[in-house]
Amino acid sequence: MKTIALLSIALFSTTAAAQNLSASPTYTTWNLTSGFTPDPVSVSIAAGGNDRVTISGCAGYIMNSAPDARLNFTSGALPLSIYVNSGADTTLVVNKPDGSWICDDDSGSGTNPVITMSSPISGQYDIWVGNYDGTDTPAATLMVTELTPSW
């Protein structure tokens, strides 16, 4: 068990070191305040990359540097969801404003990921959309909402 814990820490450290939190996002930057409209906001992207990451049992391949999107968010009383819609098996990696990392694989519809925060904090969220198998870069739509995610 200790070996598994150390391996998880090593993989997490590699992920954090490889991702460039100061790089300009590849696709978009959203500056949103709770209650934003239209809701959801979305951007079309190519999911995946060549960097294999594993965080808390969630694995996939993402781009090895700049985030796909950045969300500068001023929170309110509503929950916040970041999710992906794709015909491929996608993953989602987010670096939160407090510096912590969160990942999801299949919590959404089918093989789509979703990360929902019931009490999101204000600040910068850096977002990578991955592909589970790493063999291609499928089309995907990255979305942010304070409503219930819909696919």
Short mmCIF file of C-alpha atoms in Angstrom, two decimals:
data_model
loop_
_atom_site.label_atom_id
_atom_site.label_comp_id
_atom_site.label_asym_id
_atom_site.label_seq_id
_atom_site.Cartn_x
_atom_site.Cartn_y
_atom_site.Cartn_z
CA MET A 1 0.00 0.00 0.00
CA LYS A 2 2.87 2.37 0.83
CA THR A 3 4.34 1.74 -2.64
CA ILE A 4 1.03 2.64 -4.30
CA ALA A 5 0.81 5.85 -2.28
CA LEU A 6 4.38 6.82 -3.21
CA LEU A 7 3.72 6.01 -6.87
CA SER A 8 0.60 8.21 -6.80
CA ILE A 9 2.61 11.07 -5.29
CA ALA A 10 5.32 10.65 -7.93
CA LEU A 11 2.80 10.66 -10.78
CA PHE A 12 1.00 13.67 -9.33
CA SER A 13 4.29 15.55 -8.95
CA THR A 14 5.19 14.82 -12.57
CA THR A 15 1.82 16.13 -13.73
CA ALA A 16 2.10 19.33 -11.74
CA ALA A 17 5.65 19.97 -12.93
CA ALA A 18 4.82 19.37 -16.61
CA GLN A 19 1.85 21.70 -16.74
CA ASN A 20 2.64 25.38 -17.25
CA LEU A 21 0.19 27.41 -15.15
CA SER A 22 1.55 30.72 -16.47
CA ALA A 23 1.25 29.80 -20.17
CA SER A 24 -1.51 31.35 -22.24
CA PRO A 25 -4.34 28.87 -22.82
CA THR A 26 -4.47 27.13 -26.18
CA TYR A 27 -8.17 27.83 -26.85
CA THR A 28 -9.79 30.41 -24.56
CA THR A 29 -9.86 32.43 -21.36
CA TRP A 30 -13.20 33.05 -19.68
CA ASN A 31 -13.64 35.86 -17.13
CA LEU A 32 -16.89 34.99 -15.38
CA THR A 33 -18.76 36.11 -12.28
CA SER A 34 -21.40 33.95 -10.60
CA GLY A 35 -24.72 34.42 -12.38
CA PHE A 36 -23.01 34.72 -15.78
CA THR A 37 -24.97 34.54 -19.03
CA PRO A 38 -25.10 32.87 -21.38
CA ASP A 39 -24.88 29.72 -19.31
CA PRO A 40 -23.21 27.44 -20.24
CA VAL A 41 -20.18 28.92 -21.96
CA SER A 42 -18.37 26.56 -24.32
CA VAL A 43 -15.41 26.15 -26.64
CA SER A 44 -14.66 23.51 -29.27
CA ILE A 45 -11.27 21.85 -28.83
CA ALA A 46 -9.17 18.85 -29.83
CA ALA A 47 -8.92 16.66 -26.71
CA GLY A 48 -5.78 14.84 -25.69
CA GLY A 49 -2.08 15.14 -26.14
CA ASN A 50 1.13 13.25 -25.47
CA ASP A 51 1.50 13.66 -21.69
CA ARG A 52 0.10 10.76 -19.63
CA VAL A 53 -1.27 11.91 -16.29
CA THR A 54 -2.73 10.06 -13.34
CA ILE A 55 -4.36 11.92 -10.47
CA SER A 56 -6.35 10.15 -7.76
CA GLY A 57 -7.08 7.16 -9.98
CA CYS A 58 -8.04 9.27 -12.99
CA ALA A 59 -5.80 8.73 -16.03
CA GLY A 60 -5.55 10.12 -19.52
CA TYR A 61 -3.38 11.96 -22.03
CA ILE A 62 -3.28 15.77 -22.09
CA MET A 63 -1.13 18.45 -23.70
CA ASN A 64 2.12 18.74 -21.82
CA SER A 65 2.25 22.47 -21.26
CA ALA A 66 -0.35 25.21 -21.69
CA PRO A 67 -3.90 24.62 -20.44
CA ASP A 68 -6.65 24.22 -23.01
CA ALA A 69 -8.72 26.87 -21.23
CA ARG A 70 -8.49 29.22 -18.28
CA LEU A 71 -11.42 30.30 -16.15
CA ASN A 72 -11.01 33.40 -14.00
CA PHE A 73 -14.04 33.05 -11.75
CA THR A 74 -15.67 35.19 -9.07
CA SER A 75 -17.79 32.79 -7.05
CA GLY A 76 -21.21 33.27 -5.50
CA ALA A 77 -23.77 30.97 -3.92
CA LEU A 78 -24.19 28.68 -6.95
CA PRO A 79 -22.28 25.47 -7.73
CA LEU A 80 -19.88 25.38 -10.67
CA SER A 81 -19.49 22.53 -13.15
CA ILE A 82 -16.76 22.06 -15.75
CA TYR A 83 -17.56 19.30 -18.22
CA VAL A 84 -16.85 17.85 -21.65
CA ASN A 85 -19.07 16.55 -24.42
CA SER A 86 -17.40 14.25 -26.95
CA GLY A 87 -18.01 11.04 -28.84
CA ALA A 88 -14.61 9.85 -27.55
CA ASP A 89 -13.57 8.76 -24.06
CA THR A 90 -12.31 12.06 -22.64
CA THR A 91 -10.83 13.07 -19.29
CA LEU A 92 -10.71 16.39 -17.48
CA VAL A 93 -7.83 17.82 -15.39
CA VAL A 94 -8.26 21.07 -13.47
CA ASN A 95 -5.82 23.06 -11.37
CA LYS A 96 -7.94 25.01 -8.86
CA PRO A 97 -7.19 28.49 -7.46
CA ASP A 98 -5.88 26.96 -4.21
CA GLY A 99 -3.25 25.02 -6.19
CA SER A 100 -4.93 21.64 -5.79
CA TRP A 101 -5.53 19.32 -8.74
CA ILE A 102 -8.73 17.46 -9.57
CA CYS A 103 -9.40 14.96 -12.34
CA ASP A 104 -12.42 13.11 -13.70
CA ASP A 105 -12.90 10.41 -16.29
CA ASP A 106 -16.46 9.11 -16.63
CA SER A 107 -18.68 10.90 -14.06
CA GLY A 108 -20.76 12.61 -16.75
CA SER A 109 -22.83 11.16 -19.57
CA GLY A 110 -21.31 7.96 -20.99
CA THR A 111 -17.54 8.42 -21.16
CA ASN A 112 -17.69 12.20 -20.66
CA PRO A 113 -16.11 13.80 -17.58
CA VAL A 114 -17.65 16.36 -15.24
CA ILE A 115 -16.25 18.17 -12.21
CA THR A 116 -18.85 19.85 -10.02
CA MET A 117 -17.90 22.05 -7.08
CA SER A 118 -20.77 22.80 -4.71
CA SER A 119 -18.91 25.76 -3.18
CA PRO A 120 -16.39 26.94 -5.77
CA ILE A 121 -13.72 29.39 -4.71
CA SER A 122 -12.85 32.56 -6.59
CA GLY A 123 -9.71 32.62 -8.69
CA GLN A 124 -7.97 31.02 -11.65
CA TYR A 125 -8.93 27.54 -12.87
CA ASP A 126 -6.59 26.02 -15.48
CA ILE A 127 -8.29 23.28 -17.51
CA TRP A 128 -6.93 20.45 -19.68
CA VAL A 129 -9.16 18.08 -21.67
CA GLY A 130 -7.57 14.72 -22.21
CA ASN A 131 -8.21 11.59 -24.19
CA TYR A 132 -8.27 8.31 -22.28
CA ASP A 133 -6.31 6.18 -24.72
CA GLY A 134 -3.86 8.75 -26.12
CA THR A 135 -4.04 7.51 -29.71
CA ASP A 136 -5.67 10.59 -31.24
CA THR A 137 -7.03 14.07 -30.51
CA PRO A 138 -10.81 13.78 -30.90
CA ALA A 139 -13.18 16.72 -31.23
CA ALA A 140 -14.73 17.81 -27.94
CA THR A 141 -16.68 20.67 -26.44
CA LEU A 142 -15.53 22.04 -23.09
CA MET A 143 -18.30 23.70 -21.08
CA VAL A 144 -18.67 25.67 -17.85
CA THR A 145 -22.04 26.09 -16.11
CA GLU A 146 -23.72 26.97 -12.85
CA LEU A 147 -26.78 24.98 -13.99
CA THR A 148 -27.14 21.22 -14.27
CA PRO A 149 -24.77 19.97 -17.00
CA SER A 150 -26.53 18.77 -20.12
CA TRP A 151 -25.11 16.69 -22.93
#
